[in-house]
Amino acid sequence: MDLTNNLFNEFPPVTKEEWLTKIKKDLKGKAVEELHWKLGEVSVDPFPHLDDMKGVEAKPLFDRIGWEIGEDIESHDILQANHQALHSLECGVESLRFVLDENLGDHRMESLLEGIDLAIISTHFYEKNKNAQPKHNLEHFIHIAKKKGLDTRLLRGAVNWWNEDAVVLEDAFELVELAENKLPNFKVLPVNAHDYFDGADGLVQELANTIFKGEMWLSSLAEKNVHPATSNRYLFFSLSVGVNYFVEIAKLRALRLLWANVMKAWKAEDWQMPMIDAHLAPADQTEDMHQNMIRATTQAMSAVIGGANRLTVLPSDDFEGENTNFSRRIARNVQHILKMESHLDWVADPVAGSYYVEDLTRKLAAAAWAAFQKM
C-alpha cells in the first residue's frame, strides 16, 4: 500500500452550501441560525467549514518552545516559604512566584532564596501589600544574586503587584531603567487582566480591557521617551483561564492578534509577543475537590494549547484558603502529564488550521478590537 497517497483525493469536495442544504432538510423547517450560540455579542457558528476560511491565512500564531510550570509560594513566613520553594523545585516546578505581603530587606530576601539556583529557573514576585515597592525588592534581589556570584543580566523572572495605585509612572520608568541596565530578561510592566475575567460572556470586553491596559503602558512611557518596542520588551500579560475549553484557547490566540494590531499602530519593528502568564480562574473552582481536579486538566490544556508561556494550576483545595502537599502535587502533575507525556510543548500552535478555532479566534479579535477603539 502506498502510504504517500492522499486518500481525501478519492472523495469530491463538498461546499458549505451543500452541507447547509442537507442540514436544513434534517432540521425539518427549523432555522439553522437557531443553532448558533452567543459569546456576548459574538455569534458562533456550530458548523465551521473550509469555505469560512477564504482570505484567512491559517498559519501558527506562535512557535512552541515549551512553557514554564509555575507555582505560587505564600511568603509570610520566610523560612516556611523557602522550604516550600525548595520542595516544589524538587518536584518539577520551573518558575516560582513568591507572594509577598511586605517589602523585603536584604536579610529576608537572602533567607527566602537560600539554596535556590536562580540561574536555572525564573523567579517572580507578586506584592499583595498595599504599599508595593517592586523596584525596592528587585534591588535586593540583584544584590543577593550578585552575592551568589550570578550575572543578573542572564536571570529570568518578573515582578507584579496588586495595588496599581502604588506604582506611578515615574516608578514604572525607573523599573524599565533598572531592567535595561541589570535585568534585561525580567518583565517589570504587568498587565493584570484577572479583574476583567467574567467567563465566556465577558470575553470580548476582557480582551478589549486587556489590550487597553497594555497600550496604556506604551503610551504613558512614550511620554518619558521610552520607545514602545522597549516598553513591550518588559511587558507581560497575567490573565485567568476559565472552563470553556475551546473558547479559552481562542481567547489566548485572539490576544496575540490584538497585540499585533497595537504594535502595528505604533509602527514598532522587531518586537516579540510579551509573555502570557496564565492562571486558572479561582472563580471557576467549586467546593468539590475532585471536580476541581478534573476541571484543572482541561483548563490547563486550554492555556497551553492557546499559547501560554507560563502556567499556574490551582490546587484543588485552593477555595479553602490553604493547600495540602497532596493537592499541590496533583496540580503540578497536571502540567507534567501535558508536557512529559502528551508532549504539548513539541507542537507549534496545535489548533492552527482548525476551522472552528480559527473562526472563533478571529471573531473574538474583531469584536474586541472594535470595543477597544471605542475606549
Short mmCIF file of C-alpha atoms in Angstrom, two decimals:
data_model
loop_
_atom_site.label_atom_id
_atom_site.label_comp_id
_atom_site.label_asym_id
_atom_site.label_seq_id
_atom_site.Cartn_x
_atom_site.Cartn_y
_atom_site.Cartn_z
CA MET A 1 0.00 0.00 0.00
CA ASP A 2 1.34 3.41 -0.98
CA LEU A 3 1.05 5.50 2.20
CA THR A 4 2.01 8.68 0.34
CA ASN A 5 -1.36 8.84 -1.42
CA ASN A 6 -3.78 11.46 -0.16
CA LEU A 7 -6.92 9.43 0.48
CA PHE A 8 -9.06 12.57 0.52
CA ASN A 9 -8.49 12.88 -3.22
CA GLU A 10 -10.81 9.88 -3.61
CA PHE A 11 -13.74 11.97 -2.36
CA PRO A 12 -15.20 15.01 -4.14
CA PRO A 13 -15.17 18.23 -2.10
CA VAL A 14 -18.45 19.32 -0.52
CA THR A 15 -19.16 23.04 -0.22
CA LYS A 16 -20.67 24.62 2.86
CA GLU A 17 -23.77 25.48 0.84
CA GLU A 18 -24.28 21.81 0.02
CA TRP A 19 -23.92 20.88 3.65
CA LEU A 20 -26.35 23.61 4.70
CA THR A 21 -28.92 22.30 2.24
CA LYS A 22 -28.65 18.88 3.87
CA ILE A 23 -28.78 20.36 7.38
CA LYS A 24 -31.89 22.42 6.61
CA LYS A 25 -33.59 19.30 5.33
CA ASP A 26 -32.72 17.38 8.50
CA LEU A 27 -33.93 20.27 10.68
CA LYS A 28 -37.40 19.99 9.10
CA GLY A 29 -38.11 23.68 8.88
CA LYS A 30 -36.14 24.87 11.89
CA ALA A 31 -33.83 27.78 11.05
CA VAL A 32 -30.13 26.95 11.00
CA GLU A 33 -29.45 30.23 12.82
CA GLU A 34 -31.23 28.84 15.88
CA LEU A 35 -28.27 26.51 16.32
CA HIS A 36 -25.85 29.43 16.64
CA TRP A 37 -24.76 30.29 20.15
CA LYS A 38 -23.65 33.60 21.59
CA LEU A 39 -20.49 34.73 23.31
CA GLY A 40 -21.76 38.11 24.36
CA GLU A 41 -22.23 39.90 21.06
CA VAL A 42 -20.30 37.31 19.03
CA SER A 43 -22.37 34.76 17.15
CA VAL A 44 -20.65 31.37 16.99
CA ASP A 45 -21.36 29.15 14.02
CA PRO A 46 -21.76 25.50 15.12
CA PHE A 47 -20.80 24.38 11.62
CA PRO A 48 -17.47 25.89 10.52
CA HIS A 49 -16.23 24.92 7.08
CA LEU A 50 -13.25 25.46 4.80
CA ASP A 51 -15.35 27.99 2.88
CA ASP A 52 -15.33 30.20 6.00
CA MET A 53 -11.54 30.38 5.79
CA LYS A 54 -11.37 32.24 2.49
CA GLY A 55 -8.94 35.12 2.82
CA VAL A 56 -7.66 33.80 6.16
CA GLU A 57 -4.02 32.78 6.43
CA ALA A 58 -4.26 29.96 8.96
CA LYS A 59 -0.62 29.84 9.97
CA PRO A 60 0.66 29.15 13.50
CA LEU A 61 0.42 32.21 15.74
CA PHE A 62 3.33 31.09 17.89
CA ASP A 63 6.28 28.72 17.85
CA ARG A 64 6.13 26.19 20.63
CA ILE A 65 9.26 26.36 22.73
CA GLY A 66 7.56 24.98 25.80
CA TRP A 67 6.04 26.73 28.77
CA GLU A 68 7.14 27.17 32.36
CA ILE A 69 5.48 25.17 35.12
CA GLY A 70 4.67 27.81 37.71
CA GLU A 71 3.68 27.69 41.36
CA ASP A 72 2.74 30.33 43.92
CA ILE A 73 4.66 30.41 47.20
CA GLU A 74 3.00 32.32 50.05
CA SER A 75 5.86 34.13 51.75
CA HIS A 76 4.52 35.50 55.03
CA ASP A 77 6.73 33.03 56.89
CA ILE A 78 10.07 33.34 55.09
CA LEU A 79 11.62 30.09 56.32
CA GLN A 80 8.50 28.08 55.55
CA ALA A 81 8.27 29.73 52.12
CA ASN A 82 11.88 28.79 51.38
CA HIS A 83 11.20 25.20 52.44
CA GLN A 84 8.11 25.04 50.20
CA ALA A 85 10.01 26.58 47.27
CA LEU A 86 12.83 24.04 47.51
CA HIS A 87 10.34 21.17 47.75
CA SER A 88 8.39 22.45 44.73
CA LEU A 89 11.57 22.72 42.67
CA GLU A 90 12.49 19.16 43.59
CA CYS A 91 9.03 18.14 42.34
CA GLY A 92 9.46 19.71 38.90
CA VAL A 93 8.37 23.35 39.22
CA GLU A 94 10.31 25.58 36.83
CA SER A 95 9.07 29.03 37.81
CA LEU A 96 8.45 30.21 41.38
CA ARG A 97 6.21 33.16 42.19
CA PHE A 98 6.74 34.47 45.69
CA VAL A 99 3.60 36.13 47.03
CA LEU A 100 4.75 38.91 49.36
CA ASP A 101 2.70 40.75 51.95
CA GLU A 102 5.50 43.16 52.83
CA ASN A 103 8.65 44.61 51.32
CA LEU A 104 11.77 42.57 51.96
CA GLY A 105 15.20 43.70 53.02
CA ASP A 106 18.47 42.01 52.13
CA HIS A 107 18.39 39.58 55.05
CA ARG A 108 14.83 38.34 54.45
CA MET A 109 15.36 38.18 50.67
CA GLU A 110 18.52 36.13 51.21
CA SER A 111 16.67 33.75 53.54
CA LEU A 112 13.82 33.40 51.06
CA LEU A 113 16.19 32.47 48.22
CA GLU A 114 18.55 30.29 50.27
CA GLY A 115 19.58 27.17 48.34
CA ILE A 116 17.72 28.16 45.16
CA ASP A 117 19.70 28.19 41.91
CA LEU A 118 18.35 31.37 40.33
CA ALA A 119 20.25 30.68 37.11
CA ILE A 120 18.12 27.70 36.08
CA ILE A 121 14.60 28.88 36.99
CA SER A 122 12.58 32.02 36.51
CA THR A 123 11.83 33.97 39.68
CA HIS A 124 8.66 36.00 40.06
CA PHE A 125 7.47 38.32 42.81
CA TYR A 126 3.86 39.32 43.42
CA GLU A 127 3.29 42.03 46.02
CA LYS A 128 -0.19 41.87 47.51
CA ASN A 129 0.53 44.52 50.13
CA LYS A 130 -0.98 47.97 49.72
CA ASN A 131 2.34 49.81 49.55
CA ALA A 132 4.10 47.75 46.90
CA GLN A 133 7.68 48.69 46.07
CA PRO A 134 8.75 46.41 43.22
CA LYS A 135 11.93 48.37 42.48
CA HIS A 136 12.95 48.12 46.13
CA ASN A 137 12.53 44.33 46.11
CA LEU A 138 14.29 43.94 42.76
CA GLU A 139 17.31 45.85 44.05
CA HIS A 140 17.56 43.43 46.97
CA PHE A 141 17.12 40.52 44.55
CA ILE A 142 20.00 41.84 42.43
CA HIS A 143 22.20 42.22 45.50
CA ILE A 144 21.54 38.64 46.64
CA ALA A 145 22.09 37.28 43.12
CA LYS A 146 25.46 39.02 42.94
CA LYS A 147 26.39 37.57 46.34
CA LYS A 148 25.69 34.17 44.79
CA GLY A 149 28.15 35.04 42.01
CA LEU A 150 25.49 35.27 39.30
CA ASP A 151 25.34 37.51 36.25
CA THR A 152 22.00 39.26 36.77
CA ARG A 153 21.69 40.01 33.06
CA LEU A 154 21.09 36.30 32.49
CA LEU A 155 18.42 35.86 35.17
CA ARG A 156 14.76 35.48 34.19
CA GLY A 157 11.59 36.45 36.02
CA ALA A 158 9.01 39.15 36.62
CA VAL A 159 7.53 41.50 39.19
CA ASN A 160 3.86 42.15 39.72
CA TRP A 161 1.74 43.93 42.30
CA TRP A 162 -1.87 44.04 43.47
CA ASN A 163 -2.35 47.75 44.22
CA GLU A 164 -1.87 49.51 40.91
CA ASP A 165 -2.01 52.94 42.57
CA ALA A 166 1.20 52.10 44.44
CA VAL A 167 3.30 52.33 41.26
CA VAL A 168 3.10 55.63 39.40
CA LEU A 169 4.58 56.48 36.00
CA GLU A 170 7.91 57.61 37.43
CA ASP A 171 8.21 54.29 39.29
CA ALA A 172 7.48 52.36 36.09
CA PHE A 173 10.11 54.38 34.23
CA GLU A 174 12.67 53.54 36.92
CA LEU A 175 11.70 49.86 36.74
CA VAL A 176 12.32 49.80 32.99
CA GLU A 177 15.62 51.62 33.50
CA LEU A 178 16.67 49.09 36.15
CA ALA A 179 15.70 46.18 33.91
CA GLU A 180 17.55 47.66 30.92
CA ASN A 181 20.75 48.03 32.91
CA LYS A 182 20.75 44.99 35.19
CA LEU A 183 17.84 42.60 34.49
CA PRO A 184 17.14 42.61 30.74
CA ASN A 185 15.36 39.23 30.96
CA PHE A 186 12.94 40.36 33.67
CA LYS A 187 9.40 41.58 32.96
CA VAL A 188 8.52 44.65 35.01
CA LEU A 189 5.37 46.03 33.36
CA PRO A 190 2.45 43.76 34.30
CA VAL A 191 -0.88 43.86 32.50
CA ASN A 192 -3.15 42.30 35.11
CA ALA A 193 -6.34 41.12 33.43
CA HIS A 194 -7.72 38.93 36.22
CA ASP A 195 -10.28 41.53 37.30
CA TYR A 196 -11.66 41.57 33.76
CA PHE A 197 -12.40 37.85 33.76
CA ASP A 198 -16.15 37.24 33.59
CA GLY A 199 -16.48 33.84 31.96
CA ALA A 200 -17.44 33.23 28.35
CA ASP A 201 -19.99 36.03 28.07
CA GLY A 202 -17.45 38.68 29.05
CA LEU A 203 -14.67 37.58 26.72
CA VAL A 204 -14.85 40.46 24.27
CA GLN A 205 -14.67 43.11 26.97
CA GLU A 206 -11.97 41.15 28.81
CA LEU A 207 -9.77 41.20 25.71
CA ALA A 208 -10.53 44.85 24.95
CA ASN A 209 -9.68 45.91 28.52
CA THR A 210 -6.51 43.84 28.46
CA ILE A 211 -5.01 45.43 25.37
CA PHE A 212 -6.21 48.87 26.51
CA LYS A 213 -4.28 48.41 29.73
CA GLY A 214 -1.22 47.18 27.85
CA GLU A 215 -1.36 50.07 25.42
CA MET A 216 -1.53 52.47 28.37
CA TRP A 217 1.94 51.29 29.39
CA LEU A 218 3.24 52.01 25.90
CA SER A 219 1.66 55.44 25.61
CA SER A 220 2.50 56.52 29.17
CA LEU A 221 6.15 55.55 28.91
CA ALA A 222 6.38 57.08 25.44
CA GLU A 223 5.82 60.39 27.24
CA LYS A 224 9.06 59.62 29.11
CA ASN A 225 10.80 58.97 25.76
CA VAL A 226 10.76 55.19 26.16
CA HIS A 227 10.27 53.63 22.74
CA PRO A 228 7.17 51.35 22.51
CA ALA A 229 9.36 48.43 21.41
CA THR A 230 11.39 48.86 24.60
CA SER A 231 8.30 49.01 26.81
CA ASN A 232 6.94 45.97 25.01
CA ARG A 233 10.10 44.04 25.83
CA TYR A 234 9.43 44.42 29.57
CA LEU A 235 5.67 43.99 29.46
CA PHE A 236 3.74 40.80 30.22
CA PHE A 237 0.12 39.70 30.39
CA SER A 238 -1.21 37.99 33.51
CA LEU A 239 -4.67 36.56 32.94
CA SER A 240 -7.22 33.99 34.07
CA VAL A 241 -8.22 30.88 32.15
CA GLY A 242 -11.75 29.57 32.61
CA VAL A 243 -13.52 26.28 31.99
CA ASN A 244 -14.79 26.88 28.44
CA TYR A 245 -12.26 24.73 26.62
CA PHE A 246 -12.24 25.95 23.00
CA VAL A 247 -13.30 29.46 23.96
CA GLU A 248 -10.31 29.94 26.26
CA ILE A 249 -7.96 28.58 23.58
CA ALA A 250 -9.38 31.12 21.14
CA LYS A 251 -9.10 33.91 23.75
CA LEU A 252 -5.35 33.47 24.16
CA ARG A 253 -4.85 33.24 20.41
CA ALA A 254 -7.01 36.34 19.85
CA LEU A 255 -4.84 38.24 22.34
CA ARG A 256 -1.84 37.66 20.07
CA LEU A 257 -3.70 39.02 17.04
CA LEU A 258 -4.90 42.04 19.00
CA TRP A 259 -1.49 42.88 20.39
CA ALA A 260 -0.01 42.62 16.90
CA ASN A 261 -2.53 45.28 15.86
CA VAL A 262 -1.44 47.51 18.75
CA MET A 263 2.23 47.21 17.83
CA LYS A 264 1.41 47.81 14.18
CA ALA A 265 -0.41 51.00 15.16
CA TRP A 266 2.75 52.12 16.97
CA LYS A 267 4.79 51.22 13.86
CA ALA A 268 7.04 49.10 16.06
CA GLU A 269 9.58 46.82 14.39
CA ASP A 270 11.50 43.77 15.60
CA TRP A 271 9.17 43.15 18.52
CA GLN A 272 8.14 39.90 20.15
CA MET A 273 4.87 38.93 21.77
CA PRO A 274 5.06 39.59 25.52
CA MET A 275 4.92 36.68 27.92
CA ILE A 276 1.45 35.32 28.65
CA ASP A 277 1.33 34.29 32.31
CA ALA A 278 -1.82 32.18 32.71
CA HIS A 279 -3.52 31.26 35.99
CA LEU A 280 -6.56 29.06 36.39
CA ALA A 281 -9.52 31.25 37.35
CA PRO A 282 -10.35 30.93 41.09
CA ALA A 283 -13.94 31.87 40.27
CA ASP A 284 -14.35 28.57 38.42
CA GLN A 285 -13.40 26.44 41.40
CA THR A 286 -16.19 24.57 43.18
CA GLU A 287 -16.24 23.19 46.72
CA ASP A 288 -15.74 19.71 45.28
CA MET A 289 -12.02 18.93 45.18
CA HIS A 290 -12.40 16.05 42.74
CA GLN A 291 -14.37 18.16 40.30
CA ASN A 292 -11.69 20.84 40.57
CA MET A 293 -9.01 18.28 39.68
CA ILE A 294 -10.87 17.34 36.51
CA ARG A 295 -11.54 20.97 35.60
CA ALA A 296 -7.91 21.85 36.14
CA THR A 297 -6.85 19.39 33.45
CA THR A 298 -8.96 20.88 30.67
CA GLN A 299 -8.27 24.44 31.83
CA ALA A 300 -4.54 23.74 31.73
CA MET A 301 -4.89 22.27 28.24
CA SER A 302 -6.71 25.42 27.10
CA ALA A 303 -3.88 27.58 28.43
CA VAL A 304 -1.10 25.51 26.89
CA ILE A 305 -2.78 24.93 23.53
CA GLY A 306 -3.73 28.62 23.42
CA GLY A 307 -0.08 29.60 23.79
CA ALA A 308 0.58 30.45 27.44
CA ASN A 309 4.28 30.90 28.21
CA ARG A 310 3.87 30.26 31.91
CA LEU A 311 1.09 28.43 33.72
CA THR A 312 0.00 28.13 37.32
CA VAL A 313 -2.56 25.40 38.07
CA LEU A 314 -4.57 25.99 41.22
CA PRO A 315 -4.50 23.19 43.78
CA SER A 316 -7.92 21.55 44.01
CA ASP A 317 -8.43 22.79 47.59
CA ASP A 318 -7.48 26.38 46.87
CA PHE A 319 -11.04 27.50 47.63
CA GLU A 320 -10.38 26.62 51.28
CA GLY A 321 -7.57 29.16 51.50
CA GLU A 322 -4.87 26.61 52.30
CA ASN A 323 -3.30 23.81 50.28
CA THR A 324 -2.11 20.37 51.26
CA ASN A 325 1.03 18.75 49.86
CA PHE A 326 -1.23 16.30 48.03
CA SER A 327 -3.26 19.00 46.25
CA ARG A 328 -0.09 20.82 45.25
CA ARG A 329 1.40 17.61 43.88
CA ILE A 330 -1.68 16.88 41.78
CA ALA A 331 -1.63 20.45 40.43
CA ARG A 332 1.99 20.03 39.35
CA ASN A 333 1.35 16.62 37.86
CA VAL A 334 -1.33 18.02 35.56
CA GLN A 335 1.38 20.05 33.86
CA HIS A 336 3.89 17.20 33.96
CA ILE A 337 1.45 14.97 32.07
CA LEU A 338 0.72 17.65 29.47
CA LYS A 339 4.42 18.29 28.94
CA MET A 340 6.18 14.98 29.50
CA GLU A 341 3.54 12.50 28.36
CA SER A 342 1.34 14.44 25.94
CA HIS A 343 4.32 16.44 24.60
CA LEU A 344 2.24 19.55 24.00
CA ASP A 345 5.48 21.51 24.29
CA TRP A 346 6.62 19.98 21.00
CA VAL A 347 3.85 21.44 18.86
CA ALA A 348 3.65 24.97 17.43
CA ASP A 349 0.08 26.28 17.81
CA PRO A 350 -1.67 22.88 17.79
CA VAL A 351 -5.07 24.25 16.70
CA ALA A 352 -3.80 26.34 13.76
CA GLY A 353 -5.94 25.49 10.75
CA SER A 354 -8.87 24.20 12.80
CA TYR A 355 -11.90 25.79 11.12
CA TYR A 356 -13.78 26.15 14.39
CA VAL A 357 -10.99 27.64 16.50
CA GLU A 358 -9.64 29.84 13.70
CA ASP A 359 -13.13 31.25 13.07
CA LEU A 360 -13.74 31.82 16.78
CA THR A 361 -10.29 33.38 17.28
CA ARG A 362 -10.83 35.95 14.56
CA LYS A 363 -14.40 36.77 15.57
CA LEU A 364 -13.30 37.43 19.15
CA ALA A 365 -10.35 39.51 17.98
CA ALA A 366 -12.50 41.59 15.61
CA ALA A 367 -15.16 42.26 18.27
CA ALA A 368 -12.56 43.10 20.93
CA TRP A 369 -10.70 45.43 18.57
CA ALA A 370 -13.93 47.28 17.81
CA ALA A 371 -14.62 47.60 21.56
CA PHE A 372 -11.03 48.76 22.19
CA GLN A 373 -11.32 51.52 19.60
CA LYS A 374 -14.34 52.92 21.45
CA MET A 375 -12.47 53.14 24.78
#
